[in-house]
mmCIF file of C-alpha atoms in Angstrom:
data_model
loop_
_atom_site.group_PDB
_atom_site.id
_atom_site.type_symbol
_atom_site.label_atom_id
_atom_site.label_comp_id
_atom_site.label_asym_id
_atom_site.label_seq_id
_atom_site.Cartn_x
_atom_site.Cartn_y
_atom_site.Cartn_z
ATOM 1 C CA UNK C 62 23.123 -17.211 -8.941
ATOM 2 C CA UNK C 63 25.549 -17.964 -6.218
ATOM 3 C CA UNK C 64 25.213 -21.520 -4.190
ATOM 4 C CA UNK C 65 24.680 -19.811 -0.863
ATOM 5 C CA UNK C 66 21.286 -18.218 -2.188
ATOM 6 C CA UNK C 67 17.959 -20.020 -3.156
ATOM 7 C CA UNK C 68 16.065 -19.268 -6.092
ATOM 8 C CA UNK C 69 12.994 -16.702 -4.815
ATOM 9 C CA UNK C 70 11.004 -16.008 -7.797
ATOM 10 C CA UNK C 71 7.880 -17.842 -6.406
ATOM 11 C CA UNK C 72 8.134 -15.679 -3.530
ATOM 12 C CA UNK C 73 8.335 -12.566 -6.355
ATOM 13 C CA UNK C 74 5.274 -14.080 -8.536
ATOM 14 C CA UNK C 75 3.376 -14.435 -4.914
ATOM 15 C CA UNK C 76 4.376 -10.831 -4.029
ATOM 16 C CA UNK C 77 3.842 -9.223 -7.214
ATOM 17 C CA UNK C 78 0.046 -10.568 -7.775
ATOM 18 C CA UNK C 79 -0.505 -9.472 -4.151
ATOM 19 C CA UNK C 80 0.772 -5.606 -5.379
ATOM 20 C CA UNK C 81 -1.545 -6.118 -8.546
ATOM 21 C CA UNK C 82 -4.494 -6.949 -6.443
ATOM 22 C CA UNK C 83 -3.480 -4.165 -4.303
ATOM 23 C CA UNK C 84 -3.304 -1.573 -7.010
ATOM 24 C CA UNK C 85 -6.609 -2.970 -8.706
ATOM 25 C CA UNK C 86 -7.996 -2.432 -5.268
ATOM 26 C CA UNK C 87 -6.710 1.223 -5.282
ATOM 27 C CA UNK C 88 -7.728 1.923 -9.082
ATOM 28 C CA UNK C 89 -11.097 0.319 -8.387
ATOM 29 C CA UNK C 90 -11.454 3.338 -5.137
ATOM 30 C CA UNK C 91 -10.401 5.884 -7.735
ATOM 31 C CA UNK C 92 -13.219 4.728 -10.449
ATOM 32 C CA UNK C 93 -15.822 4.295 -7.302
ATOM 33 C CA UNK C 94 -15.511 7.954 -6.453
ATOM 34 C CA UNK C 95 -15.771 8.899 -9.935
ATOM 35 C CA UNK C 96 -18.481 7.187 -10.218
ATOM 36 C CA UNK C 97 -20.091 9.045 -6.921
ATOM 37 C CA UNK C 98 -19.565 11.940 -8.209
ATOM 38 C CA UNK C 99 -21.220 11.405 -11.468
ATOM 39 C CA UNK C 100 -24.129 10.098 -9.780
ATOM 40 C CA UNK C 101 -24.408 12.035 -6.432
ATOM 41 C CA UNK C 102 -23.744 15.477 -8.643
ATOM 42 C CA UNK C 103 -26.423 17.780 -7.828
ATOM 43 C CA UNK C 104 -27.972 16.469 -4.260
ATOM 44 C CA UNK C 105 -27.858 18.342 -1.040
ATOM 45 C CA UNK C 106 -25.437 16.474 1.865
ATOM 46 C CA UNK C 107 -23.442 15.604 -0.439
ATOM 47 C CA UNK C 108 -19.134 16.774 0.012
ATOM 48 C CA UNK C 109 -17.418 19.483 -2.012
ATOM 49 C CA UNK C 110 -16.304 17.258 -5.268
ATOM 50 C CA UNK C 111 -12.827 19.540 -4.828
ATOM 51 C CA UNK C 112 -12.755 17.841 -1.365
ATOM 52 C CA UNK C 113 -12.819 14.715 -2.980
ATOM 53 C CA UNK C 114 -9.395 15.391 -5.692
ATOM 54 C CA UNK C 115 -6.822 15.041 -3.650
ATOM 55 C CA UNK C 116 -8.307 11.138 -2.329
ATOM 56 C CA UNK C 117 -9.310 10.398 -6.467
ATOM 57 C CA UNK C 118 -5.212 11.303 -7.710
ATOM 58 C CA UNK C 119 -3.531 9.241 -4.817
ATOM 59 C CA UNK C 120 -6.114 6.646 -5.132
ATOM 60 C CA UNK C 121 -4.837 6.248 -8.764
ATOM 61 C CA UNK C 122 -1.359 6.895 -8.142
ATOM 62 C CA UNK C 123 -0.741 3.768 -5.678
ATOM 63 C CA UNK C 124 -3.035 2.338 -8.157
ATOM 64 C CA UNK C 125 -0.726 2.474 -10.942
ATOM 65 C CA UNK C 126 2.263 2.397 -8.474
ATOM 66 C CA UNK C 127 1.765 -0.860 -7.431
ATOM 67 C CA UNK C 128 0.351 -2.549 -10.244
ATOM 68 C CA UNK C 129 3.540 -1.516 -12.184
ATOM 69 C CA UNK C 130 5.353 -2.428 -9.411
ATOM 70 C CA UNK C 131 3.855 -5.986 -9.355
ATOM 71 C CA UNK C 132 4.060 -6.965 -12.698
ATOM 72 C CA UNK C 133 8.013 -5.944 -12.787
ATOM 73 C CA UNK C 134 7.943 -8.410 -9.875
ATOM 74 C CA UNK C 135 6.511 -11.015 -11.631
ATOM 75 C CA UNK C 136 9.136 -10.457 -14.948
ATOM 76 C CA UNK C 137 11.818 -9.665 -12.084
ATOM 77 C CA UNK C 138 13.433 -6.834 -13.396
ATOM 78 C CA UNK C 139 15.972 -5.383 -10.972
ATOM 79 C CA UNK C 140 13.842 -1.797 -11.405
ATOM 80 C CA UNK C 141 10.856 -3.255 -9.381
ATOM 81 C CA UNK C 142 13.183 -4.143 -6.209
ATOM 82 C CA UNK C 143 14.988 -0.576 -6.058
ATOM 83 C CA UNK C 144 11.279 0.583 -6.748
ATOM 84 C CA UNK C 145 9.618 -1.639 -3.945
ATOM 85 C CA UNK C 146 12.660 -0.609 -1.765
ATOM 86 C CA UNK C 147 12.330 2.884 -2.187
ATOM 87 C CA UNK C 148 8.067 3.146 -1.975
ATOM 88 C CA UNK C 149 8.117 1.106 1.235
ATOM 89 C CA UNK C 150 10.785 3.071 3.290
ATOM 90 C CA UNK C 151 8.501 6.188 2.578
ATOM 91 C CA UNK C 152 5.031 4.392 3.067
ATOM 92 C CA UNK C 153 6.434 3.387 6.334
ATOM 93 C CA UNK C 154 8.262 6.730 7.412
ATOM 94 C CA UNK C 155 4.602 7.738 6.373
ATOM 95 C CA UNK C 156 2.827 4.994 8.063
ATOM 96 C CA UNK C 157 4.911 5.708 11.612
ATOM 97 C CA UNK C 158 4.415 9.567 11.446
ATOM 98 C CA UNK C 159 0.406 8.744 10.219
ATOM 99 C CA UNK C 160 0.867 6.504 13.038
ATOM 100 C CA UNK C 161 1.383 8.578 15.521
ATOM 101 C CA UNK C 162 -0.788 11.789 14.353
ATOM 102 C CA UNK C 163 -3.585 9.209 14.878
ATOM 103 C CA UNK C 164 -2.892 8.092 18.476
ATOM 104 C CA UNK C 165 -2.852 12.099 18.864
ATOM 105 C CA UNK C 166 -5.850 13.317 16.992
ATOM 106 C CA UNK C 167 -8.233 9.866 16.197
ATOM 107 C CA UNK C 168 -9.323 9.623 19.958
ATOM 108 C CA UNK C 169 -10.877 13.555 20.205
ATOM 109 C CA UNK C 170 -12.297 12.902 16.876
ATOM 110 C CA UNK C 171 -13.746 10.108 17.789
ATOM 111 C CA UNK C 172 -15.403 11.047 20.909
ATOM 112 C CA UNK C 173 -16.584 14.408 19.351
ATOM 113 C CA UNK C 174 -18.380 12.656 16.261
ATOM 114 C CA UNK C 175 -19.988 9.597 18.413
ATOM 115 C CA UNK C 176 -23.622 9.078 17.712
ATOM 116 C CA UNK C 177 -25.942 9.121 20.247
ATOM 117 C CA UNK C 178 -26.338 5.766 22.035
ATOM 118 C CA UNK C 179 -22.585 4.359 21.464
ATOM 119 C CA UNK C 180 -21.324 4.349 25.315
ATOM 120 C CA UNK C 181 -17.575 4.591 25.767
ATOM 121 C CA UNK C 182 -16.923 0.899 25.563
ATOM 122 C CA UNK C 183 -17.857 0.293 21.529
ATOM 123 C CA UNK C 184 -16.215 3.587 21.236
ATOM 124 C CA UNK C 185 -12.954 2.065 22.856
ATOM 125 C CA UNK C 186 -13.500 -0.896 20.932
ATOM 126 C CA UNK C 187 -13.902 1.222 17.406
ATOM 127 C CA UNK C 188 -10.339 3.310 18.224
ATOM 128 C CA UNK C 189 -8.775 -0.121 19.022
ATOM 129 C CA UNK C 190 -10.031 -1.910 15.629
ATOM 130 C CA UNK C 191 -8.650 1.625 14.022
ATOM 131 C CA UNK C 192 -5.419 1.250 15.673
ATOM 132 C CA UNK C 193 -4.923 -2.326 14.616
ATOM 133 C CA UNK C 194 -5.934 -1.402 10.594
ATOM 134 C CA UNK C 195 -3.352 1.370 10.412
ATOM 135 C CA UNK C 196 -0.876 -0.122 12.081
ATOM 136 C CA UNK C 197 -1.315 -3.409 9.318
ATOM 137 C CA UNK C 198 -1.738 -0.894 6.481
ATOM 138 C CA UNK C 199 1.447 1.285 7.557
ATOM 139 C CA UNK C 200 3.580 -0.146 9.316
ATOM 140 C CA UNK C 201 3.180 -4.094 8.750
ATOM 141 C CA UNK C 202 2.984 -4.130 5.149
ATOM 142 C CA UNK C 203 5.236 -1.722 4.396
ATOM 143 C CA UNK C 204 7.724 -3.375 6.856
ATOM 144 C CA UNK C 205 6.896 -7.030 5.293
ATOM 145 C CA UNK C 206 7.934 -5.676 1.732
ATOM 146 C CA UNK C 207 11.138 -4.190 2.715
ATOM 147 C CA UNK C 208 12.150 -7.731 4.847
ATOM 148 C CA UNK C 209 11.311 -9.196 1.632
ATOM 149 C CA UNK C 210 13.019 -7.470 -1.040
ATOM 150 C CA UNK C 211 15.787 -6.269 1.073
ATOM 151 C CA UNK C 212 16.673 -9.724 1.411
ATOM 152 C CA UNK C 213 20.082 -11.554 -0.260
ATOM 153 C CA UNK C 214 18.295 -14.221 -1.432
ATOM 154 C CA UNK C 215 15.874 -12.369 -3.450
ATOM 155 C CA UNK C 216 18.607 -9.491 -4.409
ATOM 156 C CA UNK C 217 20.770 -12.585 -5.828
ATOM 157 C CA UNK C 218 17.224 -13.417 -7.565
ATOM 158 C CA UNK C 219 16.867 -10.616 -9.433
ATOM 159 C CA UNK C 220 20.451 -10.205 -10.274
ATOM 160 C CA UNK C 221 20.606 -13.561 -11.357
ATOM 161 C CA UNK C 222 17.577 -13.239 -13.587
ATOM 162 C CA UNK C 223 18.532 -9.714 -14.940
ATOM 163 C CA UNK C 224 22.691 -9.568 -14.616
ATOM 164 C CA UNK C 225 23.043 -6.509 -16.408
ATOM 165 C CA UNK C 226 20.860 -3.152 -14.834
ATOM 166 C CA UNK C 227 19.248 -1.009 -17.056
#
């Protein structure tokens, strides 16, 4: 590893249990609505289970994803930065174009399923506190992994720890 560059595989080992936990998370979403379904099968209120597909295969895609993901962090093997790299530029090209749908769409949705007695103050509040999740979820986090592995330091890291690439 060259002088110039500090040794970041703490930072990795931090970052890559924080993508496992993140992918348990998203497999753990993927077994709950299994498990609705299982159980809710058969009652009246209850969504289309076809409605439900779509949320159950991304929930265990990013599951998988990012534990993967995390535990090449952990080993550093050059194929989880390229990886990282390449998820987080589309989560956030994602996250910015989600982004802005919402500031579009989330308001009149809002305001048009608002149960009787919430006055337009907790309603502004509610949008506000949505704002501020999806901007963490897709545009912070996204941006914090690709300051992160983008870096010199931890592209010496990995090279250093896995010279030759696969």
């Amino acid at each position: 590893m060259p002088a110039e560059h500090k040794d970041r595989s703490r930072l990795l080992f931090a970052l890559g249990l924080a993508e496992i936990a993140m992918g348990l998370f998203a497999l753990f979403l993927a077994a709950s609505v299994v498990v609705g379904l299982a159980v809710g099968n058969g009652r009246s209120g209850e969504p289309d289970s076809v409605l439900l597909l779509p949320g159950l295969f991304f929930d265990l895609l990013f599951g998988l994803l990012f534990t993967a993901a995390g535990w090449g962090s952990i080993r550093i093997r050059r194929w989880a930065r390229l990886f990282v790299l390449a998820a987080s530029w589309l989560w956030l090209l994602a996250g910015v174009g989600g982004l802005g749908l919402a500031a579009v769409f989330l308001p009149g949705l809002m305001v048009q399923s608002r149960p009787p007695g919430v006055d337009a103050e907790m309603l502004s509040y509610a949008q506000g506190c949505a704002f501020a999740v999806l901007t963490v979820l897709c545009v912070v986090l996204p941006g914090l992994l690709l300051s992160v592995y983008g870096s010199a330091g931890v592209r010496a890291t990995f090279e250093a720890r896995e010279p030759s690439p696969r």
